[in-house]
Short mmCIF file of C-alpha atoms in Angstrom, two decimals:
data_model
loop_
_atom_site.label_atom_id
_atom_site.label_comp_id
_atom_site.label_asym_id
_atom_site.label_seq_id
_atom_site.Cartn_x
_atom_site.Cartn_y
_atom_site.Cartn_z
CA MET V 287 42.69 9.60 21.27
CA SER V 288 44.12 6.48 20.16
CA GLU V 289 42.90 6.28 15.95
CA ASP V 290 43.94 2.53 16.18
CA PHE V 291 39.80 2.10 16.34
CA LEU V 292 40.76 4.11 12.90
CA VAL V 293 43.11 2.10 11.42
CA SER V 294 41.94 -1.35 12.85
CA ALA V 295 38.13 0.36 10.67
CA ARG V 296 40.63 1.29 7.78
CA GLU V 297 42.51 -2.26 7.11
CA ALA V 298 39.37 -3.86 7.11
CA VAL V 299 37.39 -1.73 3.93
CA ALA V 300 40.65 -3.66 2.78
CA THR V 301 41.01 -6.64 3.30
CA ALA V 302 37.30 -7.69 3.76
CA PRO V 303 35.44 -10.07 0.98
CA PRO V 304 34.48 -8.23 -1.71
CA VAL V 305 30.20 -7.02 -1.67
CA GLY V 306 28.19 -9.99 -2.81
CA ASP V 307 30.74 -12.70 -1.09
CA LEU V 308 28.42 -14.78 1.51
CA ALA V 309 29.89 -13.89 4.19
CA TYR V 310 27.40 -10.89 4.67
CA GLU V 311 25.33 -13.29 3.50
CA ARG V 312 26.17 -15.34 6.90
CA TYR V 313 26.56 -12.24 9.18
CA CYS V 314 23.11 -11.59 8.88
CA ARG V 315 22.76 -14.68 10.09
CA GLU V 316 24.52 -15.45 12.85
CA LEU V 317 23.16 -12.14 14.12
CA ALA V 318 20.42 -12.94 14.57
CA LYS V 319 20.99 -15.95 16.18
CA ARG V 320 22.78 -14.95 18.33
CA LEU V 321 20.90 -11.14 18.90
CA ALA V 322 18.38 -13.70 20.00
CA ALA V 323 20.68 -15.83 22.06
CA HIS V 324 21.79 -12.98 24.05
CA TRP V 325 18.70 -11.23 24.74
CA PRO V 326 18.90 -11.27 28.58
CA ALA V 327 22.04 -9.58 29.76
CA VAL V 328 21.13 -7.05 26.67
CA LEU V 329 17.75 -6.10 28.59
CA GLN V 330 20.26 -6.87 31.87
CA ALA V 331 21.92 -4.13 30.88
CA ASN V 332 19.67 -1.97 29.65
CA ALA V 333 17.72 -2.25 32.46
CA GLY V 334 21.19 -0.76 34.50
CA ASP V 335 20.75 1.81 31.86
CA ILE V 336 16.28 2.90 31.89
CA ALA V 337 17.31 3.17 35.68
CA ALA V 338 20.31 5.33 35.86
CA ALA V 339 17.78 6.77 32.75
CA GLU V 340 14.53 7.63 36.26
CA GLN V 341 17.14 8.74 38.71
CA ARG V 342 18.51 11.70 36.31
CA GLY V 343 14.76 12.18 36.00
CA LEU V 344 15.07 11.78 32.22
CA PRO V 345 11.39 13.15 30.89
CA PRO V 346 9.52 9.76 30.38
CA VAL V 347 9.28 10.45 26.33
CA LEU V 348 12.41 9.73 26.28
CA ILE V 349 12.94 7.16 28.71
CA ASP V 350 11.20 4.96 26.33
CA ARG V 351 13.66 5.73 23.88
CA LEU V 352 15.65 3.89 25.23
CA ARG V 353 13.47 0.78 26.36
CA LEU V 354 13.86 -2.00 24.97
CA THR V 355 11.84 -5.01 24.84
CA ALA V 356 11.18 -8.52 23.96
CA ALA V 357 9.54 -7.19 21.07
CA HIS V 358 11.54 -4.93 19.83
CA LEU V 359 14.36 -8.55 19.05
CA GLY V 360 11.39 -9.20 17.50
CA GLN V 361 11.71 -6.14 15.33
CA LEU V 362 15.76 -6.57 14.67
CA GLU V 363 15.03 -9.86 13.83
CA ARG V 364 13.24 -9.56 10.46
CA LEU V 365 14.69 -6.49 10.12
CA THR V 366 18.22 -8.86 9.68
CA GLU V 367 15.58 -11.84 7.24
CA ALA V 368 14.76 -8.47 4.79
CA VAL V 369 18.47 -7.46 4.56
CA LEU V 370 19.45 -10.60 3.57
CA SER V 371 16.44 -10.98 1.26
CA GLU V 372 17.79 -7.36 -0.59
CA LEU V 373 21.21 -8.31 -0.75
CA ASP V 374 21.61 -9.67 -4.19
CA PRO V 375 19.65 -6.93 -5.69
CA VAL V 376 22.44 -4.61 -4.42
CA THR V 377 24.96 -6.69 -5.11
CA ALA V 378 25.19 -7.65 -8.45
CA PRO V 379 27.01 -5.98 -10.56
CA ASP V 380 24.63 -4.56 -14.03
CA ALA V 381 24.39 -7.16 -16.85
CA GLY V 382 26.63 -4.85 -18.99
CA VAL V 383 25.94 -2.03 -22.18
CA PRO V 384 27.49 -2.16 -24.68
CA VAL V 385 29.84 1.04 -25.37
CA GLY V 386 30.35 1.37 -29.51
CA GLU V 387 31.57 -2.11 -31.40
CA TRP V 388 34.55 -2.01 -29.17
CA GLY V 389 34.11 -3.41 -25.98
CA THR V 390 31.21 -3.16 -22.88
CA ARG V 391 31.54 -0.68 -20.04
CA LEU V 392 29.54 -2.64 -16.56
CA ARG V 393 28.92 -0.73 -12.93
CA MET V 394 29.85 -2.88 -10.05
CA PRO V 395 29.38 -2.59 -6.59
CA LYS V 396 31.90 -1.10 -4.45
CA PRO V 397 31.51 -0.43 -0.61
CA LEU V 398 31.10 3.50 0.64
CA GLY V 399 33.95 2.68 3.37
CA VAL V 400 34.35 4.16 6.94
CA VAL V 401 30.81 4.96 7.64
CA PHE V 402 30.97 7.21 11.01
CA MET V 403 27.71 6.88 13.12
CA VAL V 404 26.71 9.86 15.43
CA TYR V 405 23.25 9.41 17.42
CA GLU V 406 21.39 9.53 20.32
CA ALA V 407 19.37 7.53 22.96
CA ARG V 408 17.85 4.79 20.83
CA PRO V 409 19.79 1.12 21.49
CA THR V 410 17.99 0.27 17.96
CA VAL V 411 20.46 1.98 16.13
CA THR V 412 22.90 -0.13 16.81
CA VAL V 413 21.66 -2.76 16.17
CA GLU V 414 20.09 -1.53 12.68
CA GLY V 415 24.37 0.01 11.78
CA SER V 416 25.94 -2.64 12.35
CA LEU V 417 24.04 -4.98 10.13
CA LEU V 418 22.79 -2.47 7.68
CA PRO V 419 26.72 -0.70 5.89
CA VAL V 420 28.34 -4.17 7.29
CA ALA V 421 26.14 -6.07 4.79
CA VAL V 422 27.22 -4.11 2.22
CA GLY V 423 30.60 -4.04 2.96
CA ASN V 424 31.64 -1.35 4.98
CA ALA V 425 33.26 -0.79 8.01
CA VAL V 426 31.25 1.38 11.08
CA ILE V 427 32.07 3.59 13.19
CA LEU V 428 28.56 3.86 16.04
CA ARG V 429 28.87 6.89 18.64
CA GLY V 430 25.11 6.79 21.13
CA GLY V 431 24.35 8.74 23.88
CA LYS V 432 25.25 8.02 27.26
CA GLU V 433 21.95 6.93 28.23
CA ILE V 434 22.76 3.71 26.62
CA ALA V 435 26.55 2.90 27.26
CA ARG V 436 25.49 -0.56 28.57
CA THR V 437 22.73 -1.35 26.18
CA ASN V 438 25.37 -0.34 23.28
CA GLN V 439 28.16 -2.30 25.00
CA ALA V 440 26.38 -5.74 25.87
CA LEU V 441 24.86 -4.97 21.77
CA ALA V 442 29.10 -4.55 20.45
CA ALA V 443 29.47 -7.77 22.14
CA VAL V 444 26.59 -10.19 20.00
CA ALA V 445 28.29 -8.03 16.80
CA ARG V 446 31.22 -9.20 16.90
CA ASP V 447 31.17 -12.52 17.97
CA ALA V 448 29.41 -12.73 14.72
CA LEU V 449 31.22 -10.70 12.58
CA GLU V 450 34.13 -13.19 13.14
CA ALA V 451 31.50 -17.36 13.25
CA ALA V 452 30.44 -15.56 10.03
CA GLY V 453 34.96 -14.55 9.26
CA LEU V 454 34.80 -10.89 8.44
CA PRO V 455 37.09 -8.46 10.08
CA GLY V 456 36.42 -7.59 13.66
CA GLY V 457 37.47 -4.20 13.07
CA LEU V 458 33.99 -3.86 10.49
CA ILE V 459 32.41 -2.58 13.43
CA THR V 460 33.39 -0.30 16.79
CA VAL V 461 31.19 0.99 18.78
CA LEU V 462 32.69 3.84 21.01
CA ASP V 463 32.19 3.71 24.42
CA ASP V 464 33.48 7.38 25.76
CA PRO V 465 31.11 9.83 25.86
CA ASP V 466 33.50 13.05 25.80
CA ARG V 467 32.22 15.17 23.20
CA ALA V 468 36.44 16.31 23.30
CA GLN V 469 36.61 13.22 20.79
CA LEU V 470 33.36 13.61 18.53
CA ARG V 471 35.00 16.61 17.99
CA ALA V 472 37.88 15.09 16.70
CA LEU V 473 36.82 12.61 14.45
CA LEU V 474 34.50 14.71 12.73
CA LYS V 475 38.49 16.48 12.13
CA ARG V 476 39.52 12.79 10.23
CA PRO V 477 37.85 13.30 6.64
CA ASP V 478 40.85 11.05 5.86
CA ALA V 479 39.73 8.75 7.86
CA ILE V 480 36.18 8.50 7.59
CA ASP V 481 34.51 8.73 4.34
CA VAL V 482 30.68 8.92 4.72
CA LEU V 483 29.33 10.65 8.25
CA ILE V 484 25.75 9.98 9.23
CA PRO V 485 24.30 11.79 12.69
CA ARG V 486 20.81 10.34 13.10
CA GLY V 487 18.51 12.31 16.16
CA SER V 488 17.39 16.00 17.37
CA PRO V 489 18.20 19.58 15.09
CA SER V 490 21.40 20.52 17.41
CA LEU V 491 23.15 16.93 16.97
CA ILE V 492 22.71 16.97 13.00
CA ASP V 493 23.93 20.77 12.45
CA PHE V 494 26.55 20.28 14.76
CA CYS V 495 28.04 17.13 12.64
CA ARG V 496 27.20 19.57 9.61
CA THR V 497 29.12 22.64 10.85
CA ALA V 498 31.94 21.10 12.70
CA SER V 499 33.41 19.33 9.50
CA THR V 500 34.12 18.83 5.98
CA ILE V 501 33.94 14.87 5.66
CA PRO V 502 30.21 14.14 3.32
CA VAL V 503 27.11 14.31 5.13
CA ILE V 504 24.02 12.10 5.49
CA ALA V 505 21.91 14.16 7.47
CA SER V 506 18.55 13.00 8.81
CA GLY V 507 16.14 13.26 12.04
CA GLY V 508 15.01 17.24 12.49
CA GLY V 509 11.24 15.92 10.96
CA VAL V 510 9.67 19.68 11.36
CA ASN V 511 6.55 18.76 9.19
CA HIS V 512 3.28 19.34 8.40
CA LEU V 513 -0.20 18.85 7.07
CA TYR V 514 -1.58 20.62 5.29
CA VAL V 515 -5.53 20.73 4.61
CA HIS V 516 -7.48 21.87 1.73
CA ARG V 517 -10.94 23.76 1.72
CA SER V 518 -11.63 20.41 -0.32
CA ALA V 519 -10.28 17.69 1.66
CA ASP V 520 -12.70 15.09 3.44
CA LEU V 521 -12.22 16.55 7.24
CA GLU V 522 -13.16 13.27 8.82
CA LEU V 523 -10.50 11.27 6.79
CA ALA V 524 -8.18 13.50 7.20
CA ALA V 525 -8.76 14.13 10.83
CA GLU V 526 -7.49 10.88 11.36
CA ALA V 527 -3.90 11.25 9.33
CA ALA V 528 -3.33 13.83 12.07
CA LEU V 529 -3.25 11.67 14.81
CA ASP V 530 -2.21 8.44 12.87
CA SER V 531 0.57 10.31 11.65
CA LYS V 532 1.14 11.12 15.65
CA LEU V 533 0.82 8.71 17.84
CA PRO V 534 1.76 5.92 17.27
CA GLU V 535 5.40 7.51 17.09
CA PRO V 536 5.26 11.11 18.86
CA THR V 537 9.43 10.96 18.84
CA ALA V 538 10.51 10.11 14.96
CA CYS V 539 11.18 11.57 12.24
CA ASN V 540 8.52 11.35 9.98
CA THR V 541 6.02 12.87 12.77
CA ALA V 542 3.15 15.82 11.89
CA GLU V 543 3.87 18.51 14.03
CA VAL V 544 1.51 21.43 13.07
CA VAL V 545 -2.05 20.69 10.03
CA LEU V 546 -1.91 24.18 8.33
CA VAL V 547 -5.84 24.40 7.42
CA ASP V 548 -7.86 26.75 5.06
CA ASP V 549 -9.60 29.74 7.19
CA ALA V 550 -12.61 28.49 5.94
CA VAL V 551 -12.93 24.65 7.10
CA ALA V 552 -10.68 24.95 10.33
CA SER V 553 -13.27 25.46 13.35
CA ASP V 554 -14.95 22.18 11.61
CA PHE V 555 -11.51 20.40 10.92
CA VAL V 556 -11.22 21.29 14.48
CA ALA V 557 -13.59 19.40 15.40
CA ALA V 558 -13.24 16.50 13.30
CA LEU V 559 -10.54 16.47 14.77
CA LEU V 560 -11.13 15.72 18.64
CA ARG V 561 -14.21 13.64 17.53
CA ALA V 562 -11.22 11.64 16.20
CA SER V 563 -9.30 11.31 19.27
CA GLU V 564 -12.36 10.68 21.21
CA ARG V 565 -12.21 7.12 18.84
CA ASN V 566 -10.92 4.81 20.41
CA ASP V 567 -9.49 7.17 23.86
CA ARG V 568 -6.74 8.22 22.06
CA ARG V 569 -4.58 10.67 23.54
CA VAL V 570 -3.72 14.63 22.47
CA ASN V 571 -2.89 17.63 23.07
CA VAL V 572 -4.41 20.23 20.62
CA ARG V 573 -2.41 23.35 19.91
CA LEU V 574 -4.44 25.65 18.81
CA SER V 575 -3.73 29.02 16.72
CA SER V 576 -5.66 32.62 19.16
CA ARG V 577 -6.96 32.93 14.72
CA ILE V 578 -9.32 29.42 15.83
CA PRO V 579 -12.36 29.42 17.90
CA ARG V 580 -11.74 26.85 20.60
CA PRO V 581 -14.09 24.56 20.21
CA GLU V 582 -17.02 24.15 21.36
CA ALA V 583 -16.79 20.74 22.61
CA ALA V 584 -14.28 22.13 24.84
CA ALA V 585 -16.52 24.52 27.12
CA GLY V 586 -16.68 22.97 30.40
CA HIS V 587 -15.18 20.78 29.84
CA ASP V 588 -15.26 17.73 33.32
CA GLY V 589 -10.86 16.10 32.14
CA GLU V 590 -12.66 13.78 31.17
CA ARG V 591 -12.00 13.48 27.58
CA PRO V 592 -8.65 12.12 25.41
CA TRP V 593 -7.74 15.91 23.92
CA ARG V 594 -6.31 18.83 25.45
CA ILE V 595 -6.87 22.33 24.50
CA GLU V 596 -3.90 24.45 25.05
CA GLU V 597 -3.19 27.74 22.12
CA LEU V 598 0.02 27.37 19.71
CA GLN V 599 2.68 30.30 20.86
CA GLU V 600 4.96 30.82 18.29
CA HIS V 601 8.27 29.73 19.27
CA ASP V 602 6.16 26.14 18.87
CA LEU V 603 6.61 27.04 15.19
CA GLY V 604 9.18 24.95 13.60
CA ARG V 605 10.31 22.69 15.39
CA GLU V 606 8.92 19.21 17.19
CA PHE V 607 7.24 18.52 20.12
CA LEU V 608 8.88 15.34 20.34
CA ASP V 609 5.77 13.88 22.68
CA ALA V 610 1.24 13.44 21.73
CA THR V 611 0.78 17.64 20.40
CA VAL V 612 0.11 18.58 17.43
CA GLY V 613 -1.00 21.94 16.07
CA VAL V 614 -3.38 23.27 14.44
CA TYR V 615 -2.80 26.54 12.31
CA PRO V 616 -4.38 28.44 9.56
CA VAL V 617 -3.68 30.32 6.46
CA ALA V 618 -6.26 31.51 3.39
CA GLY V 619 -5.02 28.79 1.07
CA PRO V 620 -2.00 26.90 -0.54
CA ALA V 621 0.11 29.54 -1.52
CA GLU V 622 0.87 30.70 1.88
CA ALA V 623 0.35 26.51 3.79
CA LEU V 624 4.01 26.69 1.26
CA GLU V 625 4.81 30.38 2.96
CA HIS V 626 4.47 29.21 5.64
CA ILE V 627 6.91 24.85 5.54
CA ARG V 628 9.46 27.08 3.51
CA ARG V 629 9.71 29.64 6.25
CA TYR V 630 9.66 26.14 9.03
CA GLY V 631 10.00 22.62 7.58
CA SER V 632 12.60 20.61 7.79
CA GLY V 633 12.89 19.23 3.91
CA HIS V 634 11.82 16.03 6.50
CA THR V 635 7.82 15.15 5.41
CA GLU V 636 5.07 17.34 4.65
CA GLY V 637 1.40 16.37 3.56
CA VAL V 638 -1.03 17.70 1.53
CA PHE V 639 -5.14 16.61 1.71
CA ALA V 640 -7.54 18.10 -0.99
CA THR V 641 -10.18 16.39 -3.67
CA GLU V 642 -10.00 18.95 -6.08
CA PRO V 643 -6.40 16.68 -8.20
CA GLU V 644 -5.05 20.53 -9.38
CA VAL V 645 -5.00 21.78 -5.81
CA THR V 646 -2.41 18.11 -4.74
CA GLN V 647 -0.66 18.42 -7.92
CA ASP V 648 0.28 21.75 -7.24
CA PHE V 649 1.35 21.16 -3.64
CA ALA V 650 3.73 17.84 -4.66
CA ARG V 651 5.40 19.74 -7.70
CA ARG V 652 5.67 23.19 -5.46
CA ALA V 653 6.47 21.92 -1.65
CA ASP V 654 10.48 21.17 -1.26
CA ALA V 655 10.99 18.13 1.26
CA ALA V 656 12.36 13.88 0.75
CA ALA V 657 8.55 12.52 0.35
CA ILE V 658 5.26 14.30 0.09
CA VAL V 659 2.63 12.19 0.75
CA VAL V 660 -0.71 13.21 -1.26
CA ASN V 661 -3.63 12.18 0.94
CA GLY V 662 -2.94 9.94 3.96
CA SER V 663 -0.32 9.87 7.03
CA LEU V 664 2.67 10.88 6.73
CA ARG V 665 4.58 7.91 8.17
CA LEU V 666 4.26 6.34 5.40
CA HIS V 667 7.62 7.82 4.09
CA ASP V 668 9.56 4.32 5.72
CA GLY V 669 11.60 2.96 4.03
CA PRO V 670 9.98 -0.33 3.82
CA THR V 671 6.69 0.66 3.36
CA LEU V 672 7.30 2.16 0.72
CA GLY V 673 9.07 -1.22 -1.09
CA LEU V 674 12.10 0.48 -1.10
CA GLY V 675 13.69 -1.61 1.48
CA SER V 676 14.74 -2.11 4.84
CA GLU V 677 16.52 1.26 5.78
CA ILE V 678 18.97 3.32 8.36
CA SER V 679 17.60 6.98 7.91
CA ILE V 680 16.09 8.69 5.71
CA SER V 681 17.84 11.58 5.04
CA THR V 682 16.81 15.32 4.64
CA GLY V 683 19.82 15.86 2.34
CA ARG V 684 20.33 16.33 -1.95
CA MET V 685 23.34 14.82 -2.49
CA HIS V 686 24.05 11.84 -3.50
CA VAL V 687 19.83 9.64 -1.67
CA ARG V 688 17.59 11.61 0.00
CA GLY V 689 13.86 10.15 1.88
CA PRO V 690 15.04 6.75 2.84
CA VAL V 691 18.63 5.59 2.77
CA THR V 692 18.05 1.19 2.22
CA LEU V 693 21.23 -0.85 1.28
CA GLY V 694 21.59 0.72 -2.20
CA SER V 695 22.67 4.35 -0.58
CA LEU V 696 25.72 2.27 0.81
CA VAL V 697 27.72 1.53 -1.59
CA THR V 698 29.12 3.02 -4.15
CA TYR V 699 30.68 2.05 -7.73
CA SER V 700 32.94 1.06 -10.05
CA TRP V 701 32.75 1.35 -13.34
CA VAL V 702 34.10 -1.03 -14.63
CA VAL V 703 34.89 -1.12 -18.41
CA ASP V 704 35.87 -4.17 -20.87
CA ALA V 705 38.32 -3.13 -23.91
CA ARG V 706 38.80 -5.60 -25.45
CA GLY V 707 42.45 -4.05 -26.53
CA ALA V 708 40.70 -0.77 -27.37
CA LEU V 709 42.98 2.21 -27.61
CA ARG V 710 40.87 5.55 -26.66
CA SER V 711 43.13 7.05 -30.80
CA SER V 712 41.16 3.41 -32.86
CA VAL V 713 38.04 3.91 -31.17
#
């Protein structure tokens, strides 16, 4: 494997302007401008990927993840605008703090270095990866799935043009086009050349990257998430939240997979869930534990209702459905719900519905996840939605960053000490 792009990435970090330079603002603007100008060519390339995926017989839910539309261009343009607005507070040095009577200290932001992003089917990640890390001075190496190879080539050309127009080194962005896993395995063995690894995708991809590499990982994905419904909950509201936590984007990492509901209200909750599905004709597969009686509404089901009842199997616990399916599993109370989450959850997003404050407070203290949502949709766990800023992923790790990985998570800091001639022996 040629290592030229690794050398180029390291040199680009060294020769790029300091964090906060106006060149990075120019890059954001140039990227947005060029995406708009070249979007027809990007869509043409994407159509080739879609046709190849359909020919291979990939499932519709995966093909939808590959597809780009005019709406995606608008989303990406808004993302560049948001990043522009967030650069100043992230990249400015702090005001400085006096140290004794002899000097001051301040933190100065610096790039993490060379960032290696490994992801799968979403071509929008190629733009996000070309934008957020680079806007704060990092070099990024992007390896997407082979299913979006044509689209990635078109997007790589757009990003390279934007770098050149902004006066930034071309080595700041590398989009790999080799689908061979041998290249991935080789790169994961290069902590000398790569500073940070960001895998985005399935739990198996993330586990592979974690176990095959000693490069520090900002792990994201693996959204085996739960919504616990306590007996005191407003069941109609909880049912609405359960559907909102799943249906708008069933394959997202912050969607609900299983609703854990107190035995005492399990049947009533399922009835509320079916009613909620029928409002606005929202189609959902409800997988019920055998311990919950099949709802009366399902008797003589004529097939015209938007919901379908299936049985929740043991192998459904602890996995992502990746479609419009939500499981419902009964528990005795908060303690059993938390034990279930500890066993099957992925540490991404967990939620609780209850009107008793002591229940929600105890759940929030005891549940271990990057975000815990109280009386709301799990999809609220999102950087922009929470007012934290644009995000490149949601981290389930414990070190460096947990939750939305925003611009501020893509820099490190140097302590700048203005000693004014002080010596250690004299302070």
